[in-house]
PDB file of C-alpha atoms in Angstrom:
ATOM      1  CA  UNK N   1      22.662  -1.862   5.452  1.00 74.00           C
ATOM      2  CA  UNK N   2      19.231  -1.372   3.903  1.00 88.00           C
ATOM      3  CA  UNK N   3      16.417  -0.957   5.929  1.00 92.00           C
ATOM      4  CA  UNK N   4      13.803  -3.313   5.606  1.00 94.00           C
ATOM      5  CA  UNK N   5      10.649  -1.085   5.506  1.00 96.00           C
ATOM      6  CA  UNK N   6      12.219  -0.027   2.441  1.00 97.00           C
ATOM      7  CA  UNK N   7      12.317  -3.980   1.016  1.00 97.00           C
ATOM      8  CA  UNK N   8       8.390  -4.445   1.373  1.00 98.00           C
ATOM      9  CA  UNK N   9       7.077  -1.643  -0.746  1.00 98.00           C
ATOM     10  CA  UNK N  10       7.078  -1.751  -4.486  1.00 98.00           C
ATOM     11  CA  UNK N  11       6.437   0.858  -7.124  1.00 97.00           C
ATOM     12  CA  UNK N  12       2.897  -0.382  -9.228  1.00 98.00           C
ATOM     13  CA  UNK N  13       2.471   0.600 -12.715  1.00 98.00           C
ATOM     14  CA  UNK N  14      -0.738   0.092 -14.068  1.00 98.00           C
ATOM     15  CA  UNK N  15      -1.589  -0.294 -17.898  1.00 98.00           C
ATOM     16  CA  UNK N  16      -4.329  -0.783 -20.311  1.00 96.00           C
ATOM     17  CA  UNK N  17      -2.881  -3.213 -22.999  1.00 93.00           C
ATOM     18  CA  UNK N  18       0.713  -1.653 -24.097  1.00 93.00           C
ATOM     19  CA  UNK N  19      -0.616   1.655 -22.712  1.00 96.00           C
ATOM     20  CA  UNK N  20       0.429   2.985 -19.580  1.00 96.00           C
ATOM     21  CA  UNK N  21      -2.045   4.089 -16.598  1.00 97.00           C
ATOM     22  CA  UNK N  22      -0.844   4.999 -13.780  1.00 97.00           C
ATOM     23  CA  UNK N  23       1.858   4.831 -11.168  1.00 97.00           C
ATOM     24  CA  UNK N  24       1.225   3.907  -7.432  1.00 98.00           C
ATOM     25  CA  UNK N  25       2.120   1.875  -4.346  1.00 98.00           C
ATOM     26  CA  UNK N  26       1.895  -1.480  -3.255  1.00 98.00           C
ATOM     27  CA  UNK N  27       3.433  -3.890  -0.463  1.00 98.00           C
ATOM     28  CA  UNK N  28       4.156  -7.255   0.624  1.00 98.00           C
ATOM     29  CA  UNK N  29       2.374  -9.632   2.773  1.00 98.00           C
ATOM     30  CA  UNK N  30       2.709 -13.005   3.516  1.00 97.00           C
ATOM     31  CA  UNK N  31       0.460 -15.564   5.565  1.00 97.00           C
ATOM     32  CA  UNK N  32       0.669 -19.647   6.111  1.00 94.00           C
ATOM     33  CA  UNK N  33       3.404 -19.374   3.277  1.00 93.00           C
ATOM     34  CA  UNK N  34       1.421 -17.618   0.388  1.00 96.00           C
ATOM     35  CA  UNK N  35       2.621 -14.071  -0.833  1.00 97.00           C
ATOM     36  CA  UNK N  36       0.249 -11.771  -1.451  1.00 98.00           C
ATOM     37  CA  UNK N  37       0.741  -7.707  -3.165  1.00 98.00           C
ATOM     38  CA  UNK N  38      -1.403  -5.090  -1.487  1.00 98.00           C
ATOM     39  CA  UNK N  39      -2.330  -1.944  -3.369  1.00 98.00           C
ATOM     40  CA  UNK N  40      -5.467   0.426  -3.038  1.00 97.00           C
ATOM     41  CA  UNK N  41      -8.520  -1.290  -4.937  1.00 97.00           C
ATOM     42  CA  UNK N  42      -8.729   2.161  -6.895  1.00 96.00           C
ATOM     43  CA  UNK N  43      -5.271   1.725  -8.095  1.00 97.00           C
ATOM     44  CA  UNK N  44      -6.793  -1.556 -10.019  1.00 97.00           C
ATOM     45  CA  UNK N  45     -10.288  -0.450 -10.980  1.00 97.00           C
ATOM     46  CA  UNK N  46     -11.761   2.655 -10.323  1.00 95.00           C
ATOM     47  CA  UNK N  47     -15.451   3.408 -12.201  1.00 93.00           C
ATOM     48  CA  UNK N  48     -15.684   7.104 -10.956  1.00 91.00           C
ATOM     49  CA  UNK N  49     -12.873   7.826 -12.879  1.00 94.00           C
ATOM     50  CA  UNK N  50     -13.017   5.381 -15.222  1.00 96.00           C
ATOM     51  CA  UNK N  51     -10.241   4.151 -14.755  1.00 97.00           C
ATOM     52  CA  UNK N  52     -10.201   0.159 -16.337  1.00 97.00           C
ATOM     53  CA  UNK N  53      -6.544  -1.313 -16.145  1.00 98.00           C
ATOM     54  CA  UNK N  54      -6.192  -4.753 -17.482  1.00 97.00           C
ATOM     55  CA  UNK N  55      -2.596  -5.810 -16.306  1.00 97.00           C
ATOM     56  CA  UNK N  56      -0.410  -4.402 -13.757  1.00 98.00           C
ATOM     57  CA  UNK N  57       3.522  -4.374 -13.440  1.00 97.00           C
ATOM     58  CA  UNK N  58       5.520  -4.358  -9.971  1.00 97.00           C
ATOM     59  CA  UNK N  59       9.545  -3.944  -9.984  1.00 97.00           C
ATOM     60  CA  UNK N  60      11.473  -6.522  -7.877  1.00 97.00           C
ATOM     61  CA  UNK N  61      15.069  -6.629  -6.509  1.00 97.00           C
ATOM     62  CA  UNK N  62      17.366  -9.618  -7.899  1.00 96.00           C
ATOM     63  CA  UNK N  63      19.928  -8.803  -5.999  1.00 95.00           C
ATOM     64  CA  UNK N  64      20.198  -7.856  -1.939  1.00 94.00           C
ATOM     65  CA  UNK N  65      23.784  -6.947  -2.494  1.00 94.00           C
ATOM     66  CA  UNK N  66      23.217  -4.788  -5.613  1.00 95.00           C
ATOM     67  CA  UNK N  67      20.072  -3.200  -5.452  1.00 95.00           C
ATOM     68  CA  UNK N  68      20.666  -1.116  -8.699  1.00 95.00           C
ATOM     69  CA  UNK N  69      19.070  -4.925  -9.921  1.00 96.00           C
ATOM     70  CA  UNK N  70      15.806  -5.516 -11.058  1.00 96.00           C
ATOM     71  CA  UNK N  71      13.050  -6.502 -12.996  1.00 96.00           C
ATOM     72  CA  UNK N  72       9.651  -5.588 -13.621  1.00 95.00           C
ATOM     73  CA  UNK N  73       6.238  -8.334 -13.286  1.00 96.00           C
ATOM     74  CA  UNK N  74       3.636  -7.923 -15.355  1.00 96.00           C
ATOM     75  CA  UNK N  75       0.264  -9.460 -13.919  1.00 96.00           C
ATOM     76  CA  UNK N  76      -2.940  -9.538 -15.494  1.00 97.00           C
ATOM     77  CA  UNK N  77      -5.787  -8.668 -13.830  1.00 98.00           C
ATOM     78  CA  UNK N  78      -8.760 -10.771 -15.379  1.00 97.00           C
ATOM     79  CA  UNK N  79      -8.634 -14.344 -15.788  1.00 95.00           C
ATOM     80  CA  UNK N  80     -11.366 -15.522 -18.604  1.00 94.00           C
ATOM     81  CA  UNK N  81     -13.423 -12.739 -17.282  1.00 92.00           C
ATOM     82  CA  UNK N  82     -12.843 -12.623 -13.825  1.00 96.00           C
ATOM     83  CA  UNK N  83     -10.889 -10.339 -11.530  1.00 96.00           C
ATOM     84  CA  UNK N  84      -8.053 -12.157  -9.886  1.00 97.00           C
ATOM     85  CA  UNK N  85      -7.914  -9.727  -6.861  1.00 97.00           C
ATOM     86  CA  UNK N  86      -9.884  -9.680  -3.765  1.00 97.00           C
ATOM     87  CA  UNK N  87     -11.885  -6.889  -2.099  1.00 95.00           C
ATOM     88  CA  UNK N  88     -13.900  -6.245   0.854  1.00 89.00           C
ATOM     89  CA  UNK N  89     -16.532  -4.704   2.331  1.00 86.00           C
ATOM     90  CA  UNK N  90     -17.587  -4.063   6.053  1.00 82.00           C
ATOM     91  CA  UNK N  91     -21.181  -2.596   7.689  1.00 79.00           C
ATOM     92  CA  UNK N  92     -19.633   0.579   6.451  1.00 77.00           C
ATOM     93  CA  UNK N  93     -19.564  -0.439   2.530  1.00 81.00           C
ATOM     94  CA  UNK N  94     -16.742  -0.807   0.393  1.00 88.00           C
ATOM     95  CA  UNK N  95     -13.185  -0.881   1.551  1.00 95.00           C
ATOM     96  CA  UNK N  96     -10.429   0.805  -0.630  1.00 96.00           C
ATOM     97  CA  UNK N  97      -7.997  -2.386  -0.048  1.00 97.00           C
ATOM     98  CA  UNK N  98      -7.134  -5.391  -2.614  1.00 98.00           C
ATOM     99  CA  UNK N  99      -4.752  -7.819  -2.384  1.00 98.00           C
ATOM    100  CA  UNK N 100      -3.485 -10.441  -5.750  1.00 98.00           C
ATOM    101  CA  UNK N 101      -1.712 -14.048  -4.304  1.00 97.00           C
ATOM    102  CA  UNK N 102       1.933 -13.997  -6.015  1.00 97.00           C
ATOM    103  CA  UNK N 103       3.125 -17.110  -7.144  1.00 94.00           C
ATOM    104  CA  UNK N 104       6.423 -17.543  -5.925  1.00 91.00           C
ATOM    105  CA  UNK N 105       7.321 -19.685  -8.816  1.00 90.00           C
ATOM    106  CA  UNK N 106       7.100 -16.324 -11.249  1.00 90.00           C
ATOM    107  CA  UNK N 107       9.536 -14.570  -8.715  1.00 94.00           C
ATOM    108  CA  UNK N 108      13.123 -14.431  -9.595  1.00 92.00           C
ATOM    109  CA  UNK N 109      15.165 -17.257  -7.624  1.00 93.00           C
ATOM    110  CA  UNK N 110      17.146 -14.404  -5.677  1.00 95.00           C
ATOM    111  CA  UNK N 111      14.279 -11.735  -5.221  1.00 96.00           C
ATOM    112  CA  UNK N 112      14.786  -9.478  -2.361  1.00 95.00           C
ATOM    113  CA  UNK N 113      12.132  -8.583  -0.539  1.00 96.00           C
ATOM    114  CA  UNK N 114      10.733  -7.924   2.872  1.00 96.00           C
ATOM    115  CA  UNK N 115       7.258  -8.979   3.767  1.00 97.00           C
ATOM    116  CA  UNK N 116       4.692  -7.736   6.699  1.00 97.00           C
ATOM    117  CA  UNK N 117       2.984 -10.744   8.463  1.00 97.00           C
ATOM    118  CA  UNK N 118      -0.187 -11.042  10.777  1.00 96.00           C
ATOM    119  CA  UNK N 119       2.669 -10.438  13.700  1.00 95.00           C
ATOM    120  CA  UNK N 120       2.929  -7.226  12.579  1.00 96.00           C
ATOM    121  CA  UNK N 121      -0.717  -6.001  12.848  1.00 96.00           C
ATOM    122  CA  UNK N 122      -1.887  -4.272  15.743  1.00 92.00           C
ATOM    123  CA  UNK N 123      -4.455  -6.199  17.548  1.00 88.00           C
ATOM    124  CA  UNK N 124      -5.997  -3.660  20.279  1.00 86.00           C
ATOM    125  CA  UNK N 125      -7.079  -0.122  18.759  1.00 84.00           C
ATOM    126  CA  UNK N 126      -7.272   1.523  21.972  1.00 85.00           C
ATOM    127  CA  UNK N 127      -3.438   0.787  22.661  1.00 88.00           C
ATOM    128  CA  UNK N 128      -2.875   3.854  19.965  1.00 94.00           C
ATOM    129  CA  UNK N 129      -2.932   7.458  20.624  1.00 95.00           C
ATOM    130  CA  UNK N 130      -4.058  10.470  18.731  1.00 96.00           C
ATOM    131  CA  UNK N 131      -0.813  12.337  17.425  1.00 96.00           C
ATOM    132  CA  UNK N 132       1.317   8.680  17.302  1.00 96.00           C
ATOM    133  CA  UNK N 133       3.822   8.716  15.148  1.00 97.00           C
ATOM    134  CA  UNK N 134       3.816   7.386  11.520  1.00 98.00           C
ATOM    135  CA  UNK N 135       5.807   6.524   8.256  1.00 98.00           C
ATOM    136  CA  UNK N 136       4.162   5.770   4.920  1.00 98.00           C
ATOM    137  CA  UNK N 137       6.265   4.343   2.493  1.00 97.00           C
ATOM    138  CA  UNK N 138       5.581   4.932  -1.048  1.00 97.00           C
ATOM    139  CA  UNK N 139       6.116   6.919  -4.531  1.00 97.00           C
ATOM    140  CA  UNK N 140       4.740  10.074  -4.674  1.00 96.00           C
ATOM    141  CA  UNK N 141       4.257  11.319  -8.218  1.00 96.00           C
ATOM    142  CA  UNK N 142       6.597   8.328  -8.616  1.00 95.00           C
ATOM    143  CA  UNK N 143       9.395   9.821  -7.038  1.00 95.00           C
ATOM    144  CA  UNK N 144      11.779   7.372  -5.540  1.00 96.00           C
ATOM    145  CA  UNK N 145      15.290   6.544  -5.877  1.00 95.00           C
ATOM    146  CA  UNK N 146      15.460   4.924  -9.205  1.00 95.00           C
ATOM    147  CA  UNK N 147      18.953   4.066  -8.886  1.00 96.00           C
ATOM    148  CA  UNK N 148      18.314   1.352  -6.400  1.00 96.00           C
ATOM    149  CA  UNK N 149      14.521   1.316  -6.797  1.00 96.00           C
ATOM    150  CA  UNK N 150      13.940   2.282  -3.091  1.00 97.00           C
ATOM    151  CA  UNK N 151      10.638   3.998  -2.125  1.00 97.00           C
ATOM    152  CA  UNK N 152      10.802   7.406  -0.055  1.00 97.00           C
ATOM    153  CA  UNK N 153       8.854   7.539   3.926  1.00 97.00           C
ATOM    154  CA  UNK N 154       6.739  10.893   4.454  1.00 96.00           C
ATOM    155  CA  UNK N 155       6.441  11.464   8.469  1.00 97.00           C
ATOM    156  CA  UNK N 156       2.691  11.460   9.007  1.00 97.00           C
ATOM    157  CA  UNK N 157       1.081  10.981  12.969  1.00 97.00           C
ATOM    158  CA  UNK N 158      -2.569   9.674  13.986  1.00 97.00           C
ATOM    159  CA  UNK N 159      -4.994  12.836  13.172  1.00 96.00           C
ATOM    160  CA  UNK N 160      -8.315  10.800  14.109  1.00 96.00           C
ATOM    161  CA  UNK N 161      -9.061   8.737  17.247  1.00 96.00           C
ATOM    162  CA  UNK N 162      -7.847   5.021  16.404  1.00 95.00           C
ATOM    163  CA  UNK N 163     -10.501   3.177  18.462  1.00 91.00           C
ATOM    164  CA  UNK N 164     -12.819   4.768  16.169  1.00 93.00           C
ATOM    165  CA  UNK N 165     -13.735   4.404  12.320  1.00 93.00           C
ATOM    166  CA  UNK N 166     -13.693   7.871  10.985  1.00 93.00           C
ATOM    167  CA  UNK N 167     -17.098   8.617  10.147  1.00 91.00           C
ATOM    168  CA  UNK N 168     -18.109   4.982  10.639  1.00 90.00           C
ATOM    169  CA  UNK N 169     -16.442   3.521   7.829  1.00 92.00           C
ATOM    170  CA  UNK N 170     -13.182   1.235   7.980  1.00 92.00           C
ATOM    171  CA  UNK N 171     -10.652   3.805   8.222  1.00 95.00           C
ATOM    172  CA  UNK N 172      -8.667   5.941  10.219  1.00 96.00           C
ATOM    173  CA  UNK N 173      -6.999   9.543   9.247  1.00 97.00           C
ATOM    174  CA  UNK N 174      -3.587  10.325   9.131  1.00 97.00           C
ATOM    175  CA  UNK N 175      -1.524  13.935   8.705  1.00 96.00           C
ATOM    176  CA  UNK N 176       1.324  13.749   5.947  1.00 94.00           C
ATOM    177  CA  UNK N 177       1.956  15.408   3.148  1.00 92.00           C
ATOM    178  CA  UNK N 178       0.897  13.024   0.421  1.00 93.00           C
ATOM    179  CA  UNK N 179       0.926  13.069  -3.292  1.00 93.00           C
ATOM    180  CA  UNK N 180      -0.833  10.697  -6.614  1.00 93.00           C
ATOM    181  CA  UNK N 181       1.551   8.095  -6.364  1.00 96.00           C
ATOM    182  CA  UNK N 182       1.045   6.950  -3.017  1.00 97.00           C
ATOM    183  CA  UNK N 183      -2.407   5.044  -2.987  1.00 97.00           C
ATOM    184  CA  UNK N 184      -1.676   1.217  -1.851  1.00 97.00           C
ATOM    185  CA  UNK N 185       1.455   2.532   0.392  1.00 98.00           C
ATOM    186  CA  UNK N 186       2.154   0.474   4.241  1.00 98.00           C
ATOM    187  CA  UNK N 187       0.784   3.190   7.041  1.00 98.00           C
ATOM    188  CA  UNK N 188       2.859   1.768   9.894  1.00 98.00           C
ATOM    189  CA  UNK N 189       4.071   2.686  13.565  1.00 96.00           C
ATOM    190  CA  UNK N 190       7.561   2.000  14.908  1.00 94.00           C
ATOM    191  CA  UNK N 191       7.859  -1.470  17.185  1.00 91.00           C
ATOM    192  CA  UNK N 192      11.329  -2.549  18.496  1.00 82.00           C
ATOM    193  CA  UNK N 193       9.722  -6.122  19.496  1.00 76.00           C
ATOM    194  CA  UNK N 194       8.797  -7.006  15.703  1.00 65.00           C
ATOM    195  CA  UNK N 195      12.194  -8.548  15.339  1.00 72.00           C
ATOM    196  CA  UNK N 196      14.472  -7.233  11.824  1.00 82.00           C
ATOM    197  CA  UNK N 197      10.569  -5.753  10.461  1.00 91.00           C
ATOM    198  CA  UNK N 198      10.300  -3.676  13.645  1.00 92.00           C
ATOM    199  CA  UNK N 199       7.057  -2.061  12.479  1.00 95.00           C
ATOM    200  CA  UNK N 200       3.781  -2.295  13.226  1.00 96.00           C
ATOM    201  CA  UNK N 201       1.708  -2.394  10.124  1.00 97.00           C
ATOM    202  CA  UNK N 202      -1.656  -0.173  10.695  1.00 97.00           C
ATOM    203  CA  UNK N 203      -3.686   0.607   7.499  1.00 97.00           C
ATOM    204  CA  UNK N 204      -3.178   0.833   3.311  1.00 98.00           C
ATOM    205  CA  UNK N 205      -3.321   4.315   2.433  1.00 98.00           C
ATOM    206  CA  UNK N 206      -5.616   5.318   0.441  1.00 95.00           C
ATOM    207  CA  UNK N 207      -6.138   9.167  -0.512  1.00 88.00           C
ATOM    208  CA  UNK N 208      -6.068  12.822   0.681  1.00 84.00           C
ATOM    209  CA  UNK N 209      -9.333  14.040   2.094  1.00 79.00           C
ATOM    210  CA  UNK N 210     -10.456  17.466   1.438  1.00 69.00           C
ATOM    211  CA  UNK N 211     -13.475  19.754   2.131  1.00 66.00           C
ATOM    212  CA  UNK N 212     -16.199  20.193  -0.726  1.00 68.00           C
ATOM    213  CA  UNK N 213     -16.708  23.351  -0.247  1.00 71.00           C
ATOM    214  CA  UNK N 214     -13.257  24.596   0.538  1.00 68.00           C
ATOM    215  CA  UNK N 215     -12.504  28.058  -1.294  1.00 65.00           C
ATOM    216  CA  UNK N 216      -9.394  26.899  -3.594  1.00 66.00           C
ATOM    217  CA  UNK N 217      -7.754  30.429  -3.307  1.00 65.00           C
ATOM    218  CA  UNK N 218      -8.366  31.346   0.071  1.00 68.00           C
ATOM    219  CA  UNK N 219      -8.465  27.739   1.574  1.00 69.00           C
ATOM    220  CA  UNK N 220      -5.203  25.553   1.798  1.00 71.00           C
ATOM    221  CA  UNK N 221      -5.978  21.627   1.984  1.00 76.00           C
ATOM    222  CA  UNK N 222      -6.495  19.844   4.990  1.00 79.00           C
ATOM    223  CA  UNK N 223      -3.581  17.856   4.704  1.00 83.00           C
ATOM    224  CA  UNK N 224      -5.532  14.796   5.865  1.00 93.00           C
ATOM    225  CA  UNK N 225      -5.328  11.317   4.627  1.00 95.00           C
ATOM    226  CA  UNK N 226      -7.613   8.350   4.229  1.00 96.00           C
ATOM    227  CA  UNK N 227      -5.961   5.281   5.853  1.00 97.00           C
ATOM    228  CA  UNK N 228      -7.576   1.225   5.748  1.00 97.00           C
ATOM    229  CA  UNK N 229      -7.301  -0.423   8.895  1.00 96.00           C
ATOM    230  CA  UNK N 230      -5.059  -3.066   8.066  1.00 97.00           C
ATOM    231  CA  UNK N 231      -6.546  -5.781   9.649  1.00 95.00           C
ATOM    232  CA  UNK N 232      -8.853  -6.286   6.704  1.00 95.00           C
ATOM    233  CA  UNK N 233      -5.786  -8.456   5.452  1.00 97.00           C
ATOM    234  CA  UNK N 234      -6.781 -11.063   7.852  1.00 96.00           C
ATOM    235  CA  UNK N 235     -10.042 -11.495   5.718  1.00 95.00           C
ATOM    236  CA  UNK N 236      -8.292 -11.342   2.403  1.00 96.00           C
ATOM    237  CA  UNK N 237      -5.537 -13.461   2.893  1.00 96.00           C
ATOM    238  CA  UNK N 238      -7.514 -16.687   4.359  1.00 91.00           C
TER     239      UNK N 238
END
């Protein structure tokens, strides 16, 4: 039996032309019957880095009972001139969050593939706790198992108060050991009630936070991590 936390993540591999970019994370989420791929908006353009991808390419089961099956989707990322993702903003500025609608008619016929819902979003903030427990799913330094093109989990746990937007802006921190690889990855919290998906799905990570003026031979990192609320879905997905 597979676990199905494993089923909605999906390796992204970015690419300019025939060149290749960059590797990171992405996930599944479906609303009123449309499909959409979530990934960190940095993961498709990034100016500070200069980072300009023009197509993008996800890998997909074909197979639930042979999951050493699959193929790759290439999507492009302009259409005659124009972005085909959406982003958001809040009072706080720019939110590290994009979603692209997947036609289902491009899917393979027997994909396999789990997808997060707006049931699985946590409605009241205050309801969790500093220190709560946490999985992110993803591919760090693209490590996975590419035998059955599974994602790993790191353990992570709340490390900022929930109710709260971390310095104001739309995101709360977690603690996990994180790597490149893992932008775009589900942040979620275990829930029994969430039927066969029994997780609660509570931000997009997005990167590792560190101290400007940290001495880099003295200093470790903080070990702290930049996650999106995920309830900025609910505005991209409508």
């Amino acid at each position: 039996m597979i676990e199905p936390l494993l089923l909605t993540t999906t390796r992204v591999s970015t690419f300019d032309g025939k060149r290749a970019l960059t590797g990171a994370s992405g996930f599944f989420f479906e609303r009123g019957g449309r499909l959409f791929l979530v990934t960190s908006r940095h993961v498709l353009i990034d100016e500070a880095s200069k980072h300009f991808p023009d197509r993008i390419e996800i890998e997909l089961h074909t197979d639930i009972k042979n999951l050493t099956r699959s193929i790759g989707l290439s999507m492009l990322l302009y259409h005659e001139g124009k972005s085909v993702w959406r982003q958001g903003k809040d009072t706080g500025g720019e939110i590290d969050v994009a979603v692209i609608e997947l036609e289902r008619a491009a899917l393979p016929k027997t994909v396999a593939l789990q997808c997060f819902t707006p049931e699985h979003l946590q409605r009241s903030l205050e309801e969790v706790e500093v220190g709560t427990s946490l999985l992110i799913a993803g591919f760090p330094l693209g490590f996975h198992d590419a035998l059955h093109h599974l994602p790993v989990a790191r353990q992570a746990a709340i490390a900022s108060s929930f109710g709260l937007r971390f310095q104001g802006l739309g995101y709360f921190l977690t603690d996990a050991r994180t790597h490149r690889g893992m932008s775009g990855a589900p942040v979620v919290m275990r829930n029994d009630s969430n039927g066969k998906l029994h997780w609660k799905l509570l931000g997009v990570h997005s990167a590792r936070m560190d101290m400007g003026g940290r001495d880099l031979q003295l200093d470790e990192t903080l070990g702290l991590n930049c996650a999106w609320y995920a309830g900025i879905l609910l505005t991209l997905t409508t």
